[in-house]
Amino acid sequence: MDLGTTGIWSPELRLHPDPVEIHEAAAELDQQGWGALWIPCLGGGDILGDAERLLRASENAAIVTGVLSIWQHTPEDMAAGHARLRREYGHRLLLGLGVSDAAARRAGGTYRPLAALNTYLDALDRHAEPVPADERLVAAMGPRLTELAGRRSAGTRPFLVTPDFTATARGVLGPAPLLAPYQAVVVDSDPVRARATARTFLAPFLGMGHYANSLLRQGFTEDDLAHGGSDHLIDAVVAWGDLDAIDQRVRAHLDAGATHVALHAISTEPGLPRTQWKVLAPPAR
């Protein structure tokens, strides 16, 4: 499965209230040449149904669940659904899996993410229609999960990371596996406005333990995580400015060992950010 070097990560492609506009937008993104369309899980729901809507609307782009929580979707349901979509649309669905944090686990269980993910992958392998390793990936921000991702899946998609993290992850993964960091972008050259736009989306994530811990491991401080993120933090994990500035950040990830960068166009405007997507589109870049 070839994801190309850039894709679009978009909650709007799941949550926008007009399914017709989602269909039109997905078709437009496919025509623009994006290698993959990534949709987050965001609390559950019919993630494979939403993926199928994008598969139906597009012809070439891979569709990636980026990522679904193993605590909210059973491996049996995911394997069966993946097999059905593969039969209907070919090898275009990449099943992204994540362990989230302790707050997301099912009630009554001990939070052991590595063991839980291994068990989940075992179940995908044992299913009557197993999900091939190269059609699933693992969200990882620590070395043990990153190593597992390289060994038992196509690779990994880290979230809220710098190019320095990408280089470290590549060292753990080795040369072959997919490394597809999420990269938030704001197409706006005004620093005050761009940072404020970035904080509207990122602030809730900075209060989540696993993301906060990852950022602390990357060298940021508790002060950087306060009040929606310091300017230093925002500038490090969000690419803002004109197309050249955003291109430089994408290139920094690729030079550090990324094989694909999933761009999330953050906007305070309601609806689908189709104007920003058009500006960022691969032919223009």
XYZ file of C-alpha atoms in Angstrom:
285
model
C 0.000 0.000 0.000
C 1.609 3.265 -1.159
C 0.607 6.244 0.996
C 2.827 8.707 -0.842
C 4.720 11.309 1.152
C 1.767 13.398 2.381
C -1.818 12.853 3.419
C -4.679 14.674 5.117
C -5.725 13.943 8.725
C -9.209 15.308 9.319
C -11.848 15.002 12.039
C -14.178 16.888 9.709
C -14.187 13.976 7.261
C -15.988 12.029 10.004
C -17.907 14.666 11.942
C -19.175 17.151 9.365
C -22.985 16.938 9.416
C -23.467 16.866 5.637
C -22.500 13.452 4.155
C -22.803 14.824 0.624
C -20.190 17.488 1.339
C -17.917 14.876 2.930
C -18.218 12.772 -0.231
C -17.436 15.758 -2.454
C -14.497 16.827 -0.291
C -13.000 13.313 -0.227
C -13.287 13.068 -4.012
C -11.614 16.462 -4.346
C -8.757 15.474 -2.020
C -8.253 12.290 -4.019
C -8.089 14.284 -7.247
C -5.593 16.692 -5.679
C -3.189 13.793 -5.283
C -3.065 13.183 -1.527
C -1.710 9.722 -0.802
C -3.927 9.023 2.199
C -6.960 10.352 4.052
C -6.725 9.823 7.822
C -9.779 9.864 10.075
C -9.527 9.812 13.882
C -11.631 7.621 16.120
C -12.666 10.392 18.554
C -14.613 8.368 21.080
C -15.849 5.432 19.049
C -18.730 5.317 16.613
C -18.863 3.451 13.323
C -15.264 4.044 12.283
C -15.358 1.440 9.495
C -18.626 2.843 8.177
C -17.008 6.262 8.013
C -13.948 4.751 6.324
C -16.200 3.089 3.748
C -17.801 6.436 2.930
C -14.337 7.763 2.014
C -13.415 4.619 0.092
C -16.595 5.014 -1.923
C -15.859 8.679 -2.650
C -12.244 8.183 -3.746
C -10.362 6.024 -6.221
C -6.673 6.148 -5.336
C -6.047 7.469 -1.825
C -5.523 5.026 1.008
C -7.973 5.450 3.870
C -6.454 5.190 7.341
C -8.142 4.954 10.722
C -5.828 7.236 12.582
C -6.360 5.769 15.087
C -9.110 3.590 16.579
C -8.970 2.631 20.245
C -8.529 -1.063 20.964
C -10.639 -0.542 24.099
C -13.681 0.541 22.074
C -13.609 -1.774 19.034
C -13.294 -5.543 19.231
C -10.676 -7.269 17.078
C -13.355 -9.625 15.729
C -15.469 -6.724 14.456
C -12.454 -4.910 13.016
C -11.074 -7.993 11.248
C -14.448 -8.872 9.734
C -15.106 -5.291 8.671
C -11.639 -4.861 7.227
C -12.006 -8.055 5.198
C -15.351 -6.927 3.793
C -13.966 -3.538 2.768
C -10.878 -5.140 1.226
C -13.113 -7.355 -0.916
C -15.141 -4.367 -2.101
C -12.440 -1.687 -2.465
C -9.125 -3.519 -2.719
C -6.090 -2.964 -0.538
C -6.795 0.662 0.325
C -7.754 0.489 4.029
C -5.006 0.774 6.630
C -6.272 -0.094 10.097
C -4.607 2.231 12.603
C -4.731 0.960 16.203
C -3.979 2.695 19.482
C -4.059 2.047 23.220
C -4.887 5.661 24.168
C -4.434 6.088 27.934
C -5.680 4.487 31.152
C -8.865 6.578 31.141
C -9.976 4.977 27.881
C -9.650 1.333 28.886
C -12.702 -0.798 29.556
C -13.833 -0.806 33.189
C -12.406 -3.478 35.437
C -9.113 -4.094 33.694
C -5.523 -3.250 34.520
C -3.957 -0.828 32.056
C -1.098 -2.721 30.426
C -0.913 -1.205 26.955
C 1.863 -3.339 25.497
C 0.287 -6.615 26.594
C -3.175 -5.461 25.519
C -1.996 -4.471 22.069
C -0.142 -7.745 21.588
C -3.308 -9.625 22.559
C -5.364 -7.531 20.124
C -2.922 -8.179 17.278
C -2.958 -11.889 18.111
C -6.751 -11.854 17.729
C -6.471 -10.100 14.355
C -4.023 -12.788 13.256
C -6.246 -15.668 14.433
C -9.447 -14.384 12.815
C -10.906 -16.426 9.948
C -10.094 -13.438 7.721
C -6.990 -11.999 9.403
C -5.821 -8.425 8.959
C -2.396 -8.637 7.267
C 0.439 -6.984 9.154
C 1.042 -4.591 6.255
C -2.580 -3.375 6.392
C -2.491 -2.300 10.028
C -0.340 0.160 11.972
C 0.184 1.052 15.611
C 0.127 4.508 17.195
C 3.295 4.735 19.286
C 5.102 7.468 21.169
C 7.411 5.373 23.345
C 10.220 2.995 22.342
C 8.516 -0.264 23.354
C 5.334 0.405 21.376
C 7.420 1.732 18.487
C 9.436 -1.486 18.419
C 6.231 -3.536 18.492
C 4.769 -1.436 15.667
C 7.753 -2.168 13.450
C 7.666 -5.868 14.242
C 3.916 -6.578 14.035
C 2.453 -3.967 11.689
C 3.232 -1.757 8.716
C 4.667 0.850 11.078
C 3.555 3.708 13.268
C 1.867 7.119 13.381
C 3.117 9.281 16.255
C 1.040 12.280 17.367
C 2.264 15.749 18.437
C 5.932 15.165 17.758
C 8.894 17.110 16.422
C 11.289 16.084 13.630
C 13.791 15.166 16.359
C 11.283 12.611 17.648
C 10.841 11.321 14.098
C 14.587 10.706 13.856
C 14.576 8.826 17.171
C 11.579 6.715 16.117
C 13.276 5.813 12.838
C 16.266 4.572 14.803
C 13.990 2.265 16.809
C 11.961 1.068 13.817
C 14.814 0.380 11.462
C 14.806 1.393 7.782
C 11.789 -0.432 6.382
C 8.573 0.223 8.405
C 6.171 3.059 7.724
C 6.759 6.141 9.888
C 3.929 8.626 9.407
C 3.919 11.468 11.948
C 0.856 13.628 12.417
C 1.620 17.280 11.698
C -0.775 20.076 12.649
C -0.656 23.050 10.277
C -2.166 26.533 10.306
C -2.079 28.390 7.008
C -1.635 31.855 8.499
C 1.489 34.040 8.666
C 0.302 36.161 11.605
C 2.039 34.628 14.659
C -0.498 35.709 17.277
C -3.478 34.569 15.253
C -1.829 31.344 14.054
C -0.821 30.280 17.578
C -4.275 31.078 18.930
C -5.834 28.948 16.180
C -3.479 26.091 17.021
C -4.385 26.228 20.710
C -8.099 25.868 19.990
C -7.465 22.302 18.864
C -4.385 21.270 20.824
C -5.212 22.506 24.333
C -7.373 19.483 25.321
C -4.667 17.029 24.249
C -2.086 18.720 26.465
C -4.164 17.713 29.481
C -4.169 14.014 28.531
C -1.561 12.011 30.397
C -0.046 10.023 27.553
C 0.348 13.038 25.266
C 1.661 15.222 28.078
C 4.179 12.560 29.069
C 5.321 12.199 25.476
C 5.925 15.934 25.183
C 7.829 15.980 28.477
C 10.019 13.148 27.183
C 10.667 15.242 24.083
C 12.176 17.958 26.297
C 9.259 20.299 26.912
C 8.433 21.453 30.441
C 5.284 21.572 32.541
C 5.205 25.312 31.896
C 5.207 24.632 28.147
C 2.085 22.477 28.567
C 0.136 25.034 30.639
C -2.534 27.401 29.314
C -2.967 25.669 25.988
C 0.748 25.459 25.243
C 3.603 27.948 25.288
C 4.681 29.689 22.111
C 7.781 27.471 22.195
C 5.670 24.308 22.266
C 3.183 25.498 19.651
C 5.962 26.504 17.278
C 7.654 23.128 17.717
C 4.649 20.868 17.082
C 2.537 23.063 14.776
C 3.710 24.232 11.360
C 2.226 27.662 10.757
C 2.842 30.366 8.208
C 2.920 30.377 4.447
C 3.325 27.353 2.198
C 7.123 27.588 2.294
C 7.173 27.482 6.096
C 4.864 24.459 6.174
C 6.900 22.758 3.449
C 10.035 23.198 5.530
C 8.447 21.321 8.447
C 7.234 18.505 6.205
C 10.703 18.249 4.691
C 12.267 18.206 8.175
C 10.181 15.141 9.076
C 11.015 13.425 5.796
C 14.717 14.191 6.189
C 14.541 12.781 9.731
C 13.229 9.456 8.443
C 9.470 9.837 7.962
C 8.018 8.034 4.980
C 4.722 9.953 5.083
C 3.442 13.050 6.899
C -0.256 13.365 7.777
C -1.220 17.049 7.688
C -4.039 18.367 9.835
C -5.214 21.784 8.632
C -6.503 23.562 11.749
C -8.954 26.379 11.198
C -11.347 28.400 13.335
C -13.758 28.647 10.415
C -16.770 26.302 10.540
C -17.067 23.413 8.137
C -14.517 21.543 6.082
C -11.186 23.400 5.573
C -11.288 22.908 1.824
C -9.543 26.215 1.060
C -6.574 25.238 3.221
C -6.477 21.758 1.684
C -6.335 23.271 -1.784
C -3.452 25.558 -0.781
C -1.547 22.608 0.717
C -2.306 20.200 -2.130
C 0.662 18.160 -3.423
C 0.731 19.644 -6.971
C 1.211 23.098 -5.442
C 3.849 21.807 -3.055
